[in-house]
PDB file of C-alpha atoms in Angstrom:
ATOM      1  CA  MET A   1     -41.671  14.782  -4.543  1.00  0.00           C
ATOM      2  CA  GLU A   2     -40.846  17.659  -2.009  1.00  0.00           C
ATOM      3  CA  LYS A   3     -39.140  20.622  -3.339  1.00  0.00           C
ATOM      4  CA  LYS A   4     -35.996  20.125  -1.284  1.00  0.00           C
ATOM      5  CA  TYR A   5     -35.511  16.561  -2.801  1.00  0.00           C
ATOM      6  CA  GLU A   6     -35.429  18.175  -6.373  1.00  0.00           C
ATOM      7  CA  VAL A   7     -31.340  18.338  -5.994  1.00  0.00           C
ATOM      8  CA  LEU A   8     -31.264  14.596  -6.151  1.00  0.00           C
ATOM      9  CA  ALA A   9     -31.925  14.438  -9.803  1.00  0.00           C
ATOM     10  CA  ASP A  10     -28.450  15.969 -10.287  1.00  0.00           C
ATOM     11  CA  THR A  11     -26.593  13.487  -7.949  1.00  0.00           C
ATOM     12  CA  MET A  12     -24.859  10.454  -9.165  1.00  0.00           C
ATOM     13  CA  ALA A  13     -26.595   8.400  -6.385  1.00  0.00           C
ATOM     14  CA  PHE A  14     -29.897   8.640  -7.868  1.00  0.00           C
ATOM     15  CA  GLU A  15     -28.787   8.500 -11.693  1.00  0.00           C
ATOM     16  CA  GLY A  16     -31.320   6.332 -13.520  1.00  0.00           C
ATOM     17  CA  ILE A  17     -33.779   6.372 -10.889  1.00  0.00           C
ATOM     18  CA  PRO A  18     -37.158   7.885 -11.815  1.00  0.00           C
ATOM     19  CA  PRO A  19     -37.937  10.930  -9.816  1.00  0.00           C
ATOM     20  CA  GLU A  20     -41.530   9.700  -8.924  1.00  0.00           C
ATOM     21  CA  ARG A  21     -39.709   6.579  -7.162  1.00  0.00           C
ATOM     22  CA  TYR A  22     -37.477   8.952  -4.985  1.00  0.00           C
ATOM     23  CA  GLY A  23     -40.075   8.810  -2.114  1.00  0.00           C
ATOM     24  CA  GLU A  24     -40.558   4.862  -2.212  1.00  0.00           C
ATOM     25  CA  VAL A  25     -36.677   4.469  -2.227  1.00  0.00           C
ATOM     26  CA  LEU A  26     -35.975   7.136   0.551  1.00  0.00           C
ATOM     27  CA  GLU A  27     -38.775   5.302   2.722  1.00  0.00           C
ATOM     28  CA  ALA A  28     -37.204   1.880   2.021  1.00  0.00           C
ATOM     29  CA  LEU A  29     -33.749   3.157   3.121  1.00  0.00           C
ATOM     30  CA  GLY A  30     -34.849   4.814   6.305  1.00  0.00           C
ATOM     31  CA  ALA A  31     -33.719   8.162   5.131  1.00  0.00           C
ATOM     32  CA  TYR A  32     -34.046  11.535   7.127  1.00  0.00           C
ATOM     33  CA  CYS A  33     -33.340  15.180   6.788  1.00  0.00           C
ATOM     34  CA  ARG A  34     -31.478  17.266   9.254  1.00  0.00           C
ATOM     35  CA  THR A  35     -30.428  21.075   9.155  1.00  0.00           C
ATOM     36  CA  TYR A  36     -27.250  22.260  10.284  1.00  0.00           C
ATOM     37  CA  ALA A  37     -25.881  25.883  11.149  1.00  0.00           C
ATOM     38  CA  ARG A  38     -22.608  27.200   9.772  1.00  0.00           C
ATOM     39  CA  GLY A  39     -19.792  25.383  11.772  1.00  0.00           C
ATOM     40  CA  ASP A  40     -22.115  22.576  13.090  1.00  0.00           C
ATOM     41  CA  LEU A  41     -20.282  19.462  13.251  1.00  0.00           C
ATOM     42  CA  VAL A  42     -22.226  16.623  11.419  1.00  0.00           C
ATOM     43  CA  ARG A  43     -19.557  14.035  12.852  1.00  0.00           C
ATOM     44  CA  ARG A  44     -16.634  14.201  15.109  1.00  0.00           C
ATOM     45  CA  VAL A  45     -13.510  12.079  15.079  1.00  0.00           C
ATOM     46  CA  GLY A  46     -14.447   8.757  16.577  1.00  0.00           C
ATOM     47  CA  ASP A  47     -18.151   8.966  15.994  1.00  0.00           C
ATOM     48  CA  GLU A  48     -20.124   6.009  14.555  1.00  0.00           C
ATOM     49  CA  MET A  49     -20.886   6.768  10.973  1.00  0.00           C
ATOM     50  CA  ASP A  50     -24.018   4.353  10.298  1.00  0.00           C
ATOM     51  CA  PHE A  51     -25.021   6.709   7.316  1.00  0.00           C
ATOM     52  CA  PHE A  52     -23.896   8.273   4.272  1.00  0.00           C
ATOM     53  CA  GLY A  53     -25.191  11.803   3.471  1.00  0.00           C
ATOM     54  CA  ILE A  54     -26.377  13.846   0.394  1.00  0.00           C
ATOM     55  CA  VAL A  55     -26.071  17.384   0.670  1.00  0.00           C
ATOM     56  CA  LEU A  56     -29.332  19.036  -0.226  1.00  0.00           C
ATOM     57  CA  LYS A  57     -28.694  22.717   0.623  1.00  0.00           C
ATOM     58  CA  GLY A  58     -25.524  24.651   1.773  1.00  0.00           C
ATOM     59  CA  GLY A  59     -22.374  22.808   2.045  1.00  0.00           C
ATOM     60  CA  ILE A  60     -19.954  20.669   4.165  1.00  0.00           C
ATOM     61  CA  GLN A  61     -16.253  20.052   4.384  1.00  0.00           C
ATOM     62  CA  SER A  62     -14.179  17.005   5.963  1.00  0.00           C
ATOM     63  CA  VAL A  63     -11.377  18.104   7.948  1.00  0.00           C
ATOM     64  CA  ILE A  64      -8.234  16.378   9.606  1.00  0.00           C
ATOM     65  CA  PRO A  65      -7.907  18.377  12.988  1.00  0.00           C
ATOM     66  CA  ASP A  66      -4.300  18.849  14.053  1.00  0.00           C
ATOM     67  CA  GLY A  67      -4.049  20.948  17.108  1.00  0.00           C
ATOM     68  CA  GLY A  68      -5.045  24.352  16.183  1.00  0.00           C
ATOM     69  CA  ARG A  69      -4.564  23.722  12.687  1.00  0.00           C
ATOM     70  CA  ARG A  70      -6.968  22.006  10.070  1.00  0.00           C
ATOM     71  CA  GLN A  71      -6.322  20.198   6.888  1.00  0.00           C
ATOM     72  CA  ILE A  72      -9.185  20.245   4.655  1.00  0.00           C
ATOM     73  CA  VAL A  73      -9.689  16.659   2.743  1.00  0.00           C
ATOM     74  CA  GLN A  74     -12.633  17.597   0.708  1.00  0.00           C
ATOM     75  CA  GLN A  75     -15.416  20.024   0.127  1.00  0.00           C
ATOM     76  CA  PHE A  76     -19.022  19.017  -0.694  1.00  0.00           C
ATOM     77  CA  ALA A  77     -21.656  21.286  -2.250  1.00  0.00           C
ATOM     78  CA  ALA A  78     -25.352  20.616  -2.840  1.00  0.00           C
ATOM     79  CA  GLY A  79     -25.963  17.526  -4.688  1.00  0.00           C
ATOM     80  CA  SER A  80     -22.833  15.822  -3.350  1.00  0.00           C
ATOM     81  CA  VAL A  81     -22.646  12.600  -1.772  1.00  0.00           C
ATOM     82  CA  PHE A  82     -20.420  11.747   1.253  1.00  0.00           C
ATOM     83  CA  GLY A  83     -19.384   9.390   3.940  1.00  0.00           C
ATOM     84  CA  GLU A  84     -20.437   6.229   2.030  1.00  0.00           C
ATOM     85  CA  ALA A  85     -16.988   4.465   2.211  1.00  0.00           C
ATOM     86  CA  VAL A  86     -16.907   4.889   6.035  1.00  0.00           C
ATOM     87  CA  ALA A  87     -20.625   3.980   6.438  1.00  0.00           C
ATOM     88  CA  PHE A  88     -20.213   0.619   4.562  1.00  0.00           C
ATOM     89  CA  SER A  89     -16.992  -0.180   6.310  1.00  0.00           C
ATOM     90  CA  SER A  90     -18.413  -0.131   9.700  1.00  0.00           C
ATOM     91  CA  GLN A  91     -15.643   2.049  10.691  1.00  0.00           C
ATOM     92  CA  ARG A  92     -15.510   4.982  13.251  1.00  0.00           C
ATOM     93  CA  CYS A  93     -15.495   8.533  11.609  1.00  0.00           C
ATOM     94  CA  GLY A  94     -11.487   9.385  11.140  1.00  0.00           C
ATOM     95  CA  ILE A  95     -12.080  13.010  10.222  1.00  0.00           C
ATOM     96  CA  GLU A  96     -14.537  15.906  11.435  1.00  0.00           C
ATOM     97  CA  ILE A  97     -17.454  16.788   9.030  1.00  0.00           C
ATOM     98  CA  CYS A  98     -18.904  20.403   9.392  1.00  0.00           C
ATOM     99  CA  ALA A  99     -21.291  22.505   7.830  1.00  0.00           C
ATOM    100  CA  THR A 100     -19.879  25.478   5.883  1.00  0.00           C
ATOM    101  CA  ALA A 101     -23.310  27.438   5.457  1.00  0.00           C
ATOM    102  CA  SER A 102     -25.875  28.482   7.599  1.00  0.00           C
ATOM    103  CA  GLY A 103     -29.173  26.352   6.777  1.00  0.00           C
ATOM    104  CA  THR A 104     -27.182  23.213   5.473  1.00  0.00           C
ATOM    105  CA  GLU A 105     -29.629  20.504   4.819  1.00  0.00           C
ATOM    106  CA  ILE A 106     -28.456  16.823   4.698  1.00  0.00           C
ATOM    107  CA  LEU A 107     -30.306  13.738   3.742  1.00  0.00           C
ATOM    108  CA  HIS A 108     -29.132  10.877   5.883  1.00  0.00           C
ATOM    109  CA  ILE A 109     -29.213   7.462   4.372  1.00  0.00           C
ATOM    110  CA  ARG A 110     -28.783   4.377   6.599  1.00  0.00           C
ATOM    111  CA  ALA A 111     -25.966   2.190   5.295  1.00  0.00           C
ATOM    112  CA  ALA A 112     -27.398  -0.998   6.953  1.00  0.00           C
ATOM    113  CA  ALA A 113     -30.489  -0.718   4.708  1.00  0.00           C
ATOM    114  CA  PHE A 114     -28.496  -1.794   1.638  1.00  0.00           C
ATOM    115  CA  LEU A 115     -27.346  -4.945   3.282  1.00  0.00           C
ATOM    116  CA  GLN A 116     -30.689  -6.293   3.899  1.00  0.00           C
ATOM    117  CA  GLY A 117     -31.194  -8.210   0.613  1.00  0.00           C
ATOM    118  CA  ASP A 118     -33.808  -5.616  -0.612  1.00  0.00           C
ATOM    119  CA  THR A 119     -34.967  -6.604  -4.265  1.00  0.00           C
ATOM    120  CA  ASN A 120     -35.986  -3.008  -5.410  1.00  0.00           C
ATOM    121  CA  PRO A 121     -34.234  -2.638  -8.590  1.00  0.00           C
ATOM    122  CA  HIS A 122     -33.977   1.230  -7.866  1.00  0.00           C
ATOM    123  CA  ILE A 123     -31.958   0.331  -4.638  1.00  0.00           C
ATOM    124  CA  ALA A 124     -29.664  -2.025  -6.687  1.00  0.00           C
ATOM    125  CA  ARG A 125     -29.240   0.819  -9.207  1.00  0.00           C
ATOM    126  CA  MET A 126     -28.296   3.232  -6.272  1.00  0.00           C
ATOM    127  CA  SER A 127     -25.555   0.759  -5.013  1.00  0.00           C
ATOM    128  CA  THR A 128     -24.060   0.662  -8.369  1.00  0.00           C
ATOM    129  CA  ASN A 129     -24.196   4.321  -8.569  1.00  0.00           C
ATOM    130  CA  LEU A 130     -22.397   4.754  -5.283  1.00  0.00           C
ATOM    131  CA  LEU A 131     -19.506   2.430  -6.263  1.00  0.00           C
ATOM    132  CA  ARG A 132     -19.036   4.804  -9.230  1.00  0.00           C
ATOM    133  CA  ASP A 133     -19.081   7.659  -7.056  1.00  0.00           C
ATOM    134  CA  MET A 134     -16.653   6.294  -4.401  1.00  0.00           C
ATOM    135  CA  ALA A 135     -14.181   5.463  -7.125  1.00  0.00           C
ATOM    136  CA  GLY A 136     -14.201   9.123  -8.347  1.00  0.00           C
ATOM    137  CA  LYS A 137     -13.296  10.372  -4.875  1.00  0.00           C
ATOM    138  CA  LEU A 138     -10.524   7.735  -4.534  1.00  0.00           C
ATOM    139  CA  LEU A 139      -9.074   9.337  -7.608  1.00  0.00           C
ATOM    140  CA  MET A 140      -9.560  12.694  -5.923  1.00  0.00           C
ATOM    141  CA  LEU A 141      -7.696  11.525  -2.966  1.00  0.00           C
ATOM    142  CA  ASN A 142      -4.957  10.209  -4.985  1.00  0.00           C
ATOM    143  CA  MET A 143      -4.792  13.652  -6.543  1.00  0.00           C
ATOM    144  CA  LYS A 144      -4.700  15.182  -3.060  1.00  0.00           C
ATOM    145  CA  VAL A 145      -1.884  13.048  -1.916  1.00  0.00           C
ATOM    146  CA  ARG A 146       0.233  13.678  -5.014  1.00  0.00           C
ATOM    147  CA  ILE A 147      -0.074  17.465  -4.280  1.00  0.00           C
ATOM    148  CA  LEU A 148       0.888  17.431  -0.524  1.00  0.00           C
ATOM    149  CA  GLY A 149       3.828  15.155  -1.662  1.00  0.00           C
ATOM    150  CA  LYS A 150       5.238  18.226  -3.418  1.00  0.00           C
ATOM    151  CA  GLN A 151       7.927  19.882  -1.224  1.00  0.00           C
ATOM    152  CA  ARG A 152       7.620  23.305  -2.791  1.00  0.00           C
ATOM    153  CA  LEU A 153       4.474  25.454  -2.353  1.00  0.00           C
ATOM    154  CA  ARG A 154       4.588  26.617  -5.835  1.00  0.00           C
ATOM    155  CA  SER A 155       4.423  23.132  -7.053  1.00  0.00           C
ATOM    156  CA  ARG A 156       1.342  22.235  -4.894  1.00  0.00           C
ATOM    157  CA  ILE A 157      -0.424  25.452  -6.099  1.00  0.00           C
ATOM    158  CA  ALA A 158       0.547  24.444  -9.781  1.00  0.00           C
ATOM    159  CA  ASP A 159      -0.569  20.946  -9.601  1.00  0.00           C
ATOM    160  CA  TYR A 160      -3.848  22.000  -8.050  1.00  0.00           C
ATOM    161  CA  LEU A 161      -4.758  24.784 -10.501  1.00  0.00           C
ATOM    162  CA  LEU A 162      -3.990  22.289 -13.117  1.00  0.00           C
ATOM    163  CA  SER A 163      -6.471  19.569 -11.760  1.00  0.00           C
ATOM    164  CA  LEU A 164      -9.125  22.033 -12.351  1.00  0.00           C
ATOM    165  CA  ASP A 165     -11.503  22.204 -15.305  1.00  0.00           C
ATOM    166  CA  PRO A 166     -11.448  25.798 -16.880  1.00  0.00           C
ATOM    167  CA  ASP A 167     -14.853  27.225 -18.302  1.00  0.00           C
ATOM    168  CA  ALA A 168     -15.429  27.927 -21.961  1.00  0.00           C
ATOM    169  CA  THR A 169     -13.350  31.221 -21.835  1.00  0.00           C
ATOM    170  CA  GLY A 170     -10.519  29.541 -20.197  1.00  0.00           C
ATOM    171  CA  TYR A 171     -11.010  30.750 -16.585  1.00  0.00           C
ATOM    172  CA  LEU A 172     -11.156  28.628 -13.465  1.00  0.00           C
ATOM    173  CA  GLU A 173     -13.396  29.014 -10.588  1.00  0.00           C
ATOM    174  CA  LEU A 174     -11.756  28.161  -7.168  1.00  0.00           C
ATOM    175  CA  PRO A 175     -14.130  26.109  -4.969  1.00  0.00           C
ATOM    176  CA  PHE A 176     -12.130  27.687  -1.751  1.00  0.00           C
ATOM    177  CA  GLY A 177     -11.434  31.015  -0.369  1.00  0.00           C
ATOM    178  CA  ARG A 178      -7.916  31.727   0.508  1.00  0.00           C
ATOM    179  CA  ILE A 179      -8.232  30.495   4.222  1.00  0.00           C
ATOM    180  CA  GLU A 180      -9.585  27.263   2.940  1.00  0.00           C
ATOM    181  CA  LEU A 181      -7.238  26.944  -0.129  1.00  0.00           C
ATOM    182  CA  SER A 182      -4.119  27.360   2.372  1.00  0.00           C
ATOM    183  CA  GLU A 183      -5.471  24.492   4.613  1.00  0.00           C
ATOM    184  CA  PHE A 184      -6.330  22.221   1.654  1.00  0.00           C
ATOM    185  CA  LEU A 185      -2.833  22.700   0.266  1.00  0.00           C
ATOM    186  CA  GLY A 186      -1.163  22.135   3.961  1.00  0.00           C
ATOM    187  CA  ALA A 187       0.300  25.869   3.726  1.00  0.00           C
ATOM    188  CA  ASN A 188       0.553  28.717   5.996  1.00  0.00           C
ATOM    189  CA  ARG A 189      -1.995  31.352   4.523  1.00  0.00           C
ATOM    190  CA  SER A 190       0.856  34.196   4.363  1.00  0.00           C
ATOM    191  CA  SER A 191       3.140  31.920   2.711  1.00  0.00           C
ATOM    192  CA  LEU A 192       0.288  31.166   0.157  1.00  0.00           C
ATOM    193  CA  SER A 193      -0.474  34.818  -0.383  1.00  0.00           C
ATOM    194  CA  ARG A 194       3.360  35.795  -0.988  1.00  0.00           C
ATOM    195  CA  GLU A 195       3.643  32.739  -3.625  1.00  0.00           C
ATOM    196  CA  ILE A 196       0.536  33.540  -5.574  1.00  0.00           C
ATOM    197  CA  LYS A 197       1.601  37.103  -5.608  1.00  0.00           C
ATOM    198  CA  ARG A 198       4.929  36.158  -6.949  1.00  0.00           C
ATOM    199  CA  MET A 199       3.176  34.050  -9.571  1.00  0.00           C
ATOM    200  CA  GLN A 200       0.981  36.982 -10.599  1.00  0.00           C
ATOM    201  CA  ASP A 201       4.085  39.164 -10.793  1.00  0.00           C
ATOM    202  CA  GLU A 202       5.859  36.749 -13.127  1.00  0.00           C
ATOM    203  CA  GLY A 203       2.886  36.858 -15.355  1.00  0.00           C
ATOM    204  CA  ILE A 204       1.895  33.107 -14.728  1.00  0.00           C
ATOM    205  CA  VAL A 205      -1.715  33.537 -13.438  1.00  0.00           C
ATOM    206  CA  GLU A 206      -4.110  36.068 -12.534  1.00  0.00           C
ATOM    207  CA  ILE A 207      -6.108  35.426  -9.653  1.00  0.00           C
ATOM    208  CA  GLU A 208      -9.146  37.979  -8.687  1.00  0.00           C
ATOM    209  CA  ARG A 209     -10.983  36.494  -5.623  1.00  0.00           C
ATOM    210  CA  ARG A 210     -11.906  32.844  -6.721  1.00  0.00           C
ATOM    211  CA  THR A 211     -11.327  33.449 -10.452  1.00  0.00           C
ATOM    212  CA  VAL A 212      -8.056  32.277 -11.956  1.00  0.00           C
ATOM    213  CA  HIS A 213      -6.868  32.933 -15.275  1.00  0.00           C
ATOM    214  CA  ILE A 214      -3.731  31.126 -16.502  1.00  0.00           C
ATOM    215  CA  LEU A 215      -1.590  33.156 -18.486  1.00  0.00           C
ATOM    216  CA  ARG A 216       1.528  30.871 -18.850  1.00  0.00           C
ATOM    217  CA  ARG A 217       0.593  27.187 -18.908  1.00  0.00           C
ATOM    218  CA  GLU A 218       3.846  26.065 -19.635  1.00  0.00           C
ATOM    219  CA  ALA A 219       5.279  27.731 -16.581  1.00  0.00           C
ATOM    220  CA  LEU A 220       2.598  26.278 -14.531  1.00  0.00           C
ATOM    221  CA  GLU A 221       3.189  22.748 -15.782  1.00  0.00           C
ATOM    222  CA  ASN A 222       7.128  23.447 -15.155  1.00  0.00           C
ATOM    223  CA  ALA A 223       6.291  24.221 -11.521  1.00  0.00           C
ATOM    224  CA  SER A 224       3.755  21.030 -11.123  1.00  0.00           C
ATOM    225  CA  GLU A 225       6.508  18.893 -12.599  1.00  0.00           C
ATOM    226  CA  GLY A 226       9.002  20.085  -9.981  1.00  0.00           C
ATOM    227  CA  THR A 227      11.190  21.820 -12.493  1.00  0.00           C
ATOM    228  CA  TYR A 228      12.597  23.960  -9.533  1.00  0.00           C
ATOM    229  CA  ASP A 229      13.739  20.882  -7.567  1.00  0.00           C
ATOM    230  CA  MET A 230      15.775  19.759 -10.637  1.00  0.00           C
ATOM    231  CA  ILE A 231      18.942  21.230  -9.184  1.00  0.00           C
ATOM    232  CA  ASP A 232      20.179  20.270  -5.879  1.00  0.00           C
ATOM    233  CA  SER A 233      21.019  24.007  -5.028  1.00  0.00           C
ATOM    234  CA  GLY A 234      23.049  22.916  -1.934  1.00  0.00           C
ATOM    235  CA  LYS A 235      25.537  20.953  -3.960  1.00  0.00           C
ATOM    236  CA  LYS A 236      28.925  22.487  -5.189  1.00  0.00           C
ATOM    237  CA  MET A 237      28.856  23.707  -8.747  1.00  0.00           C
ATOM    238  CA  ARG A 238      31.435  21.101  -9.951  1.00  0.00           C
ATOM    239  CA  GLN A 239      29.455  18.243  -8.558  1.00  0.00           C
ATOM    240  CA  ILE A 240      26.012  19.704 -10.231  1.00  0.00           C
ATOM    241  CA  ALA A 241      27.755  20.142 -13.714  1.00  0.00           C
ATOM    242  CA  GLU A 242      29.350  16.469 -13.432  1.00  0.00           C
ATOM    243  CA  GLU A 243      25.682  15.258 -12.652  1.00  0.00           C
ATOM    244  CA  GLU A 244      24.061  17.550 -15.041  1.00  0.00           C
ATOM    245  CA  PRO A 245      26.138  18.545 -17.924  1.00  0.00           C
ATOM    246  CA  LEU A 246      23.602  20.554 -19.729  1.00  0.00           C
ATOM    247  CA  PHE A 247      23.420  22.893 -16.843  1.00  0.00           C
ATOM    248  CA  ALA A 248      26.948  23.978 -17.243  1.00  0.00           C
ATOM    249  CA  ASP A 249      26.251  24.504 -21.061  1.00  0.00           C
ATOM    250  CA  PHE A 250      23.343  26.842 -20.012  1.00  0.00           C
ATOM    251  CA  LEU A 251      25.423  28.808 -17.448  1.00  0.00           C
ATOM    252  CA  VAL A 252      27.672  29.641 -20.407  1.00  0.00           C
ATOM    253  CA  SER A 253      25.010  30.380 -22.615  1.00  0.00           C
ATOM    254  CA  LYS A 254      23.751  33.059 -19.860  1.00  0.00           C
ATOM    255  CA  GLY A 255      27.151  34.511 -20.058  1.00  0.00           C
ATOM    256  CA  PHE A 256      28.764  33.090 -16.932  1.00  0.00           C
ATOM    257  CA  PRO A 257      32.453  32.421 -17.142  1.00  0.00           C
ATOM    258  CA  PHE A 258      31.722  28.762 -15.954  1.00  0.00           C
ATOM    259  CA  SER A 259      34.419  25.801 -16.229  1.00  0.00           C
ATOM    260  CA  VAL A 260      34.624  22.648 -14.408  1.00  0.00           C
ATOM    261  CA  ASP A 261      38.365  23.410 -14.471  1.00  0.00           C
ATOM    262  CA  ASN A 262      37.830  26.401 -12.147  1.00  0.00           C
ATOM    263  CA  PRO A 263      38.822  25.399  -8.581  1.00  0.00           C
ATOM    264  CA  VAL A 264      36.366  27.675  -7.411  1.00  0.00           C
ATOM    265  CA  THR A 265      33.411  25.578  -8.747  1.00  0.00           C
ATOM    266  CA  GLU A 266      34.575  23.100  -5.667  1.00  0.00           C
ATOM    267  CA  LEU A 267      34.160  25.543  -3.157  1.00  0.00           C
ATOM    268  CA  VAL A 268      30.640  27.356  -4.148  1.00  0.00           C
ATOM    269  CA  THR A 269      27.143  26.073  -4.364  1.00  0.00           C
ATOM    270  CA  PHE A 270      24.417  27.134  -6.538  1.00  0.00           C
ATOM    271  CA  ASP A 271      22.957  28.867  -3.809  1.00  0.00           C
ATOM    272  CA  ASP A 272      25.927  30.837  -3.379  1.00  0.00           C
ATOM    273  CA  VAL A 273      25.889  31.938  -7.049  1.00  0.00           C
ATOM    274  CA  VAL A 274      22.111  32.884  -6.747  1.00  0.00           C
ATOM    275  CA  ALA A 275      23.103  35.067  -3.776  1.00  0.00           C
ATOM    276  CA  LEU A 276      26.063  36.675  -5.553  1.00  0.00           C
ATOM    277  CA  LYS A 277      24.343  37.269  -8.745  1.00  0.00           C
ATOM    278  CA  ASP A 278      21.152  38.256  -6.979  1.00  0.00           C
ATOM    279  CA  LEU A 279      19.175  35.784  -9.166  1.00  0.00           C
ATOM    280  CA  ASP A 280      15.543  34.971  -9.357  1.00  0.00           C
ATOM    281  CA  LYS A 281      16.081  31.309  -8.871  1.00  0.00           C
ATOM    282  CA  GLU A 282      12.936  30.006  -9.965  1.00  0.00           C
ATOM    283  CA  ALA A 283      12.765  31.955 -13.074  1.00  0.00           C
ATOM    284  CA  PHE A 284      16.492  31.099 -13.628  1.00  0.00           C
ATOM    285  CA  LEU A 285      15.598  27.535 -13.436  1.00  0.00           C
ATOM    286  CA  GLU A 286      12.663  27.785 -15.587  1.00  0.00           C
ATOM    287  CA  GLU A 287      14.734  29.197 -18.256  1.00  0.00           C
ATOM    288  CA  TYR A 288      17.077  25.985 -17.844  1.00  0.00           C
ATOM    289  CA  ALA A 289      14.011  23.795 -18.106  1.00  0.00           C
ATOM    290  CA  GLU A 290      13.076  25.272 -21.298  1.00  0.00           C
ATOM    291  CA  PHE A 291      16.984  25.162 -22.420  1.00  0.00           C
ATOM    292  CA  LYS A 292      16.883  21.445 -21.434  1.00  0.00           C
ATOM    293  CA  ARG A 293      13.805  20.736 -23.431  1.00  0.00           C
ATOM    294  CA  ASN A 294      15.083  22.461 -26.650  1.00  0.00           C
ATOM    295  CA  ALA A 295      18.377  20.682 -26.475  1.00  0.00           C
ATOM    296  CA  GLY A 296      16.300  17.216 -26.249  1.00  0.00           C
ATOM    297  CA  LYS A 297      14.690  18.192 -29.696  1.00  0.00           C
TER     298      LYS A 297
END
């Protein structure tokens, strides 16, 4: 087996297939290898996708181009399989696929070869493996849709960080740099940097380059669950108190001279109160979330 194919032993596609049979399987599938420079397009929007690929070296990412902006869908490192869903559906490519590192090597495998009724048991095993791989990617895309559905940037950041698996010491390693992360989360880079700085200042996380340490997991979970959206801050205070009676109790517990009988509550919104009292809105609502949980115990 050629050295560059050694990575296949760690891919889901070749799980259960003896390494000494890799050459036989690749030949039967009409596989071939190509090398790409950083930034090279493997496929453009509208191109035919008659193959799926396995990254042997380097990396690629799938991107939705939107004028001058880009929305990263997924990143693929060495050992990753990509493009199988489009290849087997006979659809044209709906995204751009580009190399993220110089010397990226990709093994191209013709999808049509799986439809020729080959009785090779190793090819049958690969078909099963690919179905499992596609199922995992579907779950990942569902997560991405959920993240992008969050209105607040902090909620998107929190949801994404909570989706990552920490190492034995409790640290997370981001697969993205700051630019790619902003594209993945559908956010402006400056806005992302400001929000991350606020989260660090509040002692929720520590982030050094791509290494993340979650310091206050509960606060991160609150952000992910949309705690900060539980109050429509544009509504008048009386309406908020009528719809959310515990919020009135919380205000009193914080020393606010609040009463629904006060006619002023029909005139001011929660945003007005935030501005008047110079409150940290997100921290204040985080405290309310804790108050609400304790009240339910």
